[in-house]
Each structure stands twice: as structure tokens, then as C-alpha cells.
PDB file of C-alpha atoms in Angstrom:
ATOM      1  CA  UNK N   1     184.137  45.268 -61.210  1.00 64.00           C
ATOM      2  CA  UNK N   2     187.810  45.823 -61.792  1.00 80.00           C
ATOM      3  CA  UNK N   3     189.682  47.914 -59.270  1.00 80.00           C
ATOM      4  CA  UNK N   4     190.486  50.738 -61.662  1.00 87.00           C
ATOM      5  CA  UNK N   5     186.838  51.145 -62.635  1.00 87.00           C
ATOM      6  CA  UNK N   6     185.827  51.249 -58.815  1.00 82.00           C
ATOM      7  CA  UNK N   7     188.577  53.924 -58.262  1.00 83.00           C
ATOM      8  CA  UNK N   8     187.275  55.915 -61.147  1.00 90.00           C
ATOM      9  CA  UNK N   9     183.622  55.683 -59.914  1.00 87.00           C
ATOM     10  CA  UNK N  10     184.747  56.787 -56.492  1.00 84.00           C
ATOM     11  CA  UNK N  11     186.735  59.823 -57.973  1.00 87.00           C
ATOM     12  CA  UNK N  12     183.661  60.745 -59.884  1.00 90.00           C
ATOM     13  CA  UNK N  13     181.332  60.494 -57.023  1.00 88.00           C
ATOM     14  CA  UNK N  14     183.801  62.538 -54.702  1.00 88.00           C
ATOM     15  CA  UNK N  15     184.244  65.149 -57.341  1.00 91.00           C
ATOM     16  CA  UNK N  16     180.535  65.557 -57.792  1.00 90.00           C
ATOM     17  CA  UNK N  17     180.093  65.857 -54.044  1.00 88.00           C
ATOM     18  CA  UNK N  18     182.777  68.769 -54.077  1.00 91.00           C
ATOM     19  CA  UNK N  19     180.850  70.473 -56.996  1.00 92.00           C
ATOM     20  CA  UNK N  20     177.539  70.195 -55.251  1.00 89.00           C
ATOM     21  CA  UNK N  21     178.994  71.782 -52.062  1.00 87.00           C
ATOM     22  CA  UNK N  22     178.461  68.571 -50.014  1.00 87.00           C
ATOM     23  CA  UNK N  23     182.266  68.235 -49.140  1.00 91.00           C
ATOM     24  CA  UNK N  24     184.821  70.827 -48.191  1.00 94.00           C
ATOM     25  CA  UNK N  25     188.626  70.832 -48.021  1.00 95.00           C
ATOM     26  CA  UNK N  26     188.625  69.077 -44.709  1.00 95.00           C
ATOM     27  CA  UNK N  27     187.725  65.881 -46.698  1.00 93.00           C
ATOM     28  CA  UNK N  28     190.897  66.366 -48.745  1.00 93.00           C
ATOM     29  CA  UNK N  29     192.697  66.623 -45.432  1.00 95.00           C
ATOM     30  CA  UNK N  30     191.232  63.324 -44.444  1.00 93.00           C
ATOM     31  CA  UNK N  31     192.308  61.789 -47.625  1.00 91.00           C
ATOM     32  CA  UNK N  32     195.860  62.890 -47.174  1.00 93.00           C
ATOM     33  CA  UNK N  33     196.032  60.859 -43.912  1.00 94.00           C
ATOM     34  CA  UNK N  34     195.498  57.630 -45.713  1.00 92.00           C
ATOM     35  CA  UNK N  35     198.708  55.891 -46.805  1.00 92.00           C
ATOM     36  CA  UNK N  36     200.058  52.435 -47.649  1.00 91.00           C
ATOM     37  CA  UNK N  37     200.025  51.396 -43.985  1.00 93.00           C
ATOM     38  CA  UNK N  38     196.185  52.167 -43.896  1.00 91.00           C
ATOM     39  CA  UNK N  39     194.763  51.938 -47.265  1.00 88.00           C
ATOM     40  CA  UNK N  40     191.110  51.616 -45.960  1.00 88.00           C
ATOM     41  CA  UNK N  41     191.397  54.572 -43.509  1.00 93.00           C
ATOM     42  CA  UNK N  42     189.087  57.011 -45.411  1.00 90.00           C
ATOM     43  CA  UNK N  43     186.495  54.285 -46.083  1.00 88.00           C
ATOM     44  CA  UNK N  44     186.449  53.226 -42.345  1.00 92.00           C
ATOM     45  CA  UNK N  45     186.199  56.964 -41.197  1.00 93.00           C
ATOM     46  CA  UNK N  46     183.354  57.561 -43.611  1.00 90.00           C
ATOM     47  CA  UNK N  47     181.518  54.393 -42.668  1.00 89.00           C
ATOM     48  CA  UNK N  48     181.719  55.288 -39.064  1.00 93.00           C
ATOM     49  CA  UNK N  49     180.528  58.754 -39.827  1.00 92.00           C
ATOM     50  CA  UNK N  50     177.454  57.413 -41.820  1.00 88.00           C
ATOM     51  CA  UNK N  51     176.710  54.857 -39.032  1.00 91.00           C
ATOM     52  CA  UNK N  52     176.910  57.540 -36.259  1.00 93.00           C
ATOM     53  CA  UNK N  53     175.024  60.138 -38.346  1.00 90.00           C
ATOM     54  CA  UNK N  54     172.170  57.661 -39.083  1.00 89.00           C
ATOM     55  CA  UNK N  55     171.990  56.922 -35.408  1.00 94.00           C
ATOM     56  CA  UNK N  56     171.881  60.653 -34.460  1.00 93.00           C
ATOM     57  CA  UNK N  57     169.338  61.422 -37.031  1.00 89.00           C
ATOM     58  CA  UNK N  58     167.056  58.668 -35.693  1.00 91.00           C
ATOM     59  CA  UNK N  59     167.422  60.028 -32.148  1.00 93.00           C
ATOM     60  CA  UNK N  60     166.690  63.525 -33.423  1.00 90.00           C
ATOM     61  CA  UNK N  61     163.549  62.339 -35.169  1.00 88.00           C
ATOM     62  CA  UNK N  62     162.343  60.716 -31.901  1.00 92.00           C
ATOM     63  CA  UNK N  63     163.018  63.946 -29.941  1.00 92.00           C
ATOM     64  CA  UNK N  64     161.245  66.082 -32.444  1.00 87.00           C
ATOM     65  CA  UNK N  65     158.233  63.805 -32.462  1.00 88.00           C
ATOM     66  CA  UNK N  66     157.641  64.492 -28.762  1.00 90.00           C
ATOM     67  CA  UNK N  67     154.860  66.870 -27.657  1.00 90.00           C
ATOM     68  CA  UNK N  68     157.442  68.713 -25.579  1.00 91.00           C
ATOM     69  CA  UNK N  69     160.793  69.070 -27.183  1.00 90.00           C
ATOM     70  CA  UNK N  70     163.931  68.580 -25.013  1.00 93.00           C
ATOM     71  CA  UNK N  71     165.953  71.403 -26.565  1.00 91.00           C
ATOM     72  CA  UNK N  72     169.034  70.623 -24.640  1.00 94.00           C
ATOM     73  CA  UNK N  73     169.077  66.931 -25.961  1.00 95.00           C
ATOM     74  CA  UNK N  74     168.320  68.129 -29.474  1.00 92.00           C
ATOM     75  CA  UNK N  75     171.148  70.728 -29.228  1.00 93.00           C
ATOM     76  CA  UNK N  76     173.534  68.025 -27.958  1.00 95.00           C
ATOM     77  CA  UNK N  77     172.910  65.593 -30.903  1.00 94.00           C
ATOM     78  CA  UNK N  78     173.082  68.455 -33.386  1.00 93.00           C
ATOM     79  CA  UNK N  79     176.341  69.629 -31.738  1.00 95.00           C
ATOM     80  CA  UNK N  80     177.714  66.030 -32.027  1.00 96.00           C
ATOM     81  CA  UNK N  81     176.568  65.742 -35.583  1.00 93.00           C
ATOM     82  CA  UNK N  82     178.116  69.181 -36.499  1.00 94.00           C
ATOM     83  CA  UNK N  83     181.452  68.139 -35.021  1.00 96.00           C
ATOM     84  CA  UNK N  84     181.627  64.787 -36.772  1.00 95.00           C
ATOM     85  CA  UNK N  85     180.450  66.321 -40.072  1.00 93.00           C
ATOM     86  CA  UNK N  86     183.131  69.105 -39.776  1.00 95.00           C
ATOM     87  CA  UNK N  87     185.859  66.530 -39.114  1.00 95.00           C
ATOM     88  CA  UNK N  88     185.004  64.501 -42.407  1.00 94.00           C
ATOM     89  CA  UNK N  89     184.382  67.489 -44.539  1.00 93.00           C
ATOM     90  CA  UNK N  90     180.605  67.136 -44.862  1.00 90.00           C
ATOM     91  CA  UNK N  91     179.982  70.764 -45.453  1.00 89.00           C
ATOM     92  CA  UNK N  92     176.266  70.607 -46.206  1.00 87.00           C
ATOM     93  CA  UNK N  93     175.494  68.690 -43.050  1.00 87.00           C
ATOM     94  CA  UNK N  94     177.743  71.098 -41.031  1.00 91.00           C
ATOM     95  CA  UNK N  95     175.783  74.104 -42.438  1.00 89.00           C
ATOM     96  CA  UNK N  96     172.334  72.454 -41.782  1.00 87.00           C
ATOM     97  CA  UNK N  97     173.478  71.855 -38.157  1.00 90.00           C
ATOM     98  CA  UNK N  98     174.431  75.518 -37.737  1.00 91.00           C
ATOM     99  CA  UNK N  99     170.983  76.471 -38.970  1.00 88.00           C
ATOM    100  CA  UNK N 100     169.395  73.734 -36.743  1.00 88.00           C
ATOM    101  CA  UNK N 101     171.335  74.953 -33.697  1.00 90.00           C
ATOM    102  CA  UNK N 102     169.838  78.486 -34.130  1.00 90.00           C
ATOM    103  CA  UNK N 103     166.458  77.004 -34.015  1.00 87.00           C
ATOM    104  CA  UNK N 104     167.309  75.121 -30.800  1.00 88.00           C
ATOM    105  CA  UNK N 105     168.581  78.312 -29.192  1.00 90.00           C
ATOM    106  CA  UNK N 106     165.329  80.066 -30.028  1.00 90.00           C
ATOM    107  CA  UNK N 107     163.302  76.967 -28.772  1.00 88.00           C
ATOM    108  CA  UNK N 108     161.619  77.082 -32.158  1.00 86.00           C
ATOM    109  CA  UNK N 109     159.956  73.736 -32.630  1.00 81.00           C
ATOM    110  CA  UNK N 110     158.284  74.580 -35.797  1.00 80.00           C
ATOM    111  CA  UNK N 111     161.610  75.898 -37.246  1.00 79.00           C
ATOM    112  CA  UNK N 112     163.281  72.714 -36.079  1.00 76.00           C
ATOM    113  CA  UNK N 113     160.720  70.544 -37.868  1.00 70.00           C
ATOM    114  CA  UNK N 114     160.647  72.593 -41.024  1.00 63.00           C
ATOM    115  CA  UNK N 115     164.542  72.568 -41.132  1.00 61.00           C
ATOM    116  CA  UNK N 116     164.810  68.859 -40.353  1.00 62.00           C
ATOM    117  CA  UNK N 117     162.029  67.593 -42.690  1.00 57.00           C
ATOM    118  CA  UNK N 118     162.387  70.168 -45.419  1.00 50.00           C
ATOM    119  CA  UNK N 119     166.167  69.986 -45.532  1.00 52.00           C
ATOM    120  CA  UNK N 120     167.673  68.637 -48.632  1.00 48.00           C
ATOM    121  CA  UNK N 121     170.727  67.854 -46.524  1.00 50.00           C
ATOM    122  CA  UNK N 122     169.000  64.786 -44.980  1.00 53.00           C
ATOM    123  CA  UNK N 123     167.867  63.318 -48.368  1.00 56.00           C
ATOM    124  CA  UNK N 124     171.159  64.314 -50.111  1.00 56.00           C
ATOM    125  CA  UNK N 125     173.051  62.666 -47.285  1.00 54.00           C
ATOM    126  CA  UNK N 126     171.147  59.435 -47.684  1.00 57.00           C
ATOM    127  CA  UNK N 127     171.506  59.422 -51.408  1.00 58.00           C
ATOM    128  CA  UNK N 128     175.267  59.971 -51.350  1.00 56.00           C
ATOM    129  CA  UNK N 129     175.710  57.625 -48.351  1.00 56.00           C
ATOM    130  CA  UNK N 130     174.233  54.843 -50.436  1.00 53.00           C
ATOM    131  CA  UNK N 131     176.289  55.584 -53.472  1.00 55.00           C
ATOM    132  CA  UNK N 132     179.507  55.962 -51.374  1.00 54.00           C
ATOM    133  CA  UNK N 133     178.666  52.764 -49.526  1.00 52.00           C
ATOM    134  CA  UNK N 134     178.193  50.874 -52.840  1.00 52.00           C
ATOM    135  CA  UNK N 135     181.705  51.890 -53.988  1.00 48.00           C
ATOM    136  CA  UNK N 136     183.453  51.373 -50.613  1.00 48.00           C
ATOM    137  CA  UNK N 137     182.147  47.838 -49.954  1.00 43.00           C
ATOM    138  CA  UNK N 138     183.449  46.391 -53.262  1.00 42.00           C
TER     139      UNK N 138
END
């Protein structure tokens, strides 16, 4: 696919993510850090974010599958995910983490499970990650 077509596809995807509330202005700040000396900066940061997020979501799933939930460990992963999502402008993930932290503070396993499994953030994150990865790796 020609470079211009890839750039257009990426722009359409990013704009749709803004319209859906998945990204906030922090992502624009991240884009502004990219220059001629580091043309792949945003792609690298987003790739690292996706890899780290996937790892954290896997660990959260394991923790929530335990009979007795270690709320401190869950909270630590959620805190880390919230921080990294905030730094890349992943607004929807950040907001889900805020809700998740509330359930951790309440030691509310049921709320955690419902929030985690029923959250559109996780499935939306995966869908957008796949779309974004498809554009970034070309």
C-alpha cells in the first residue's frame, strides 16, 4: 500500500478514536513530540503501550480468577495501567481504570468482575490495537 494511503488510513483511524472518546489531547501532545529525527516515535510508544497493557490485562485476569482476590496487587496493576494510558492519551482506558480502582478500594470482587468483563474498554482496546498495529507495521 502506498505511503500516502497508509497515512490517510492512520489519520482516519486516529480521528475516529477521538470522536469515540478513546483518545484525548494527551495523544496530540505525544504526536507533537515526533519529529524528523524520530519519525517512528509515536508508533514505538503506542506499540510499547499495547504490549504492556496486554501483559497487565493478562495479570489482572489471573488475579481476578483467584478465589481470594489480592486487592493490593490488582490496585497496583490498575494504577500502572491508568498511568500509562494517561500518558498516551488513551482516555477510555484511563476512565475504566478510575472506576476499577473504586471497586478495589471497596474490596468489591463482584464489581471488579463486572467492570472488567463487561467493560467495552477492553474489547474496544483490542479492536483498535489490531487496527492500529495493522497500520503501524506497514
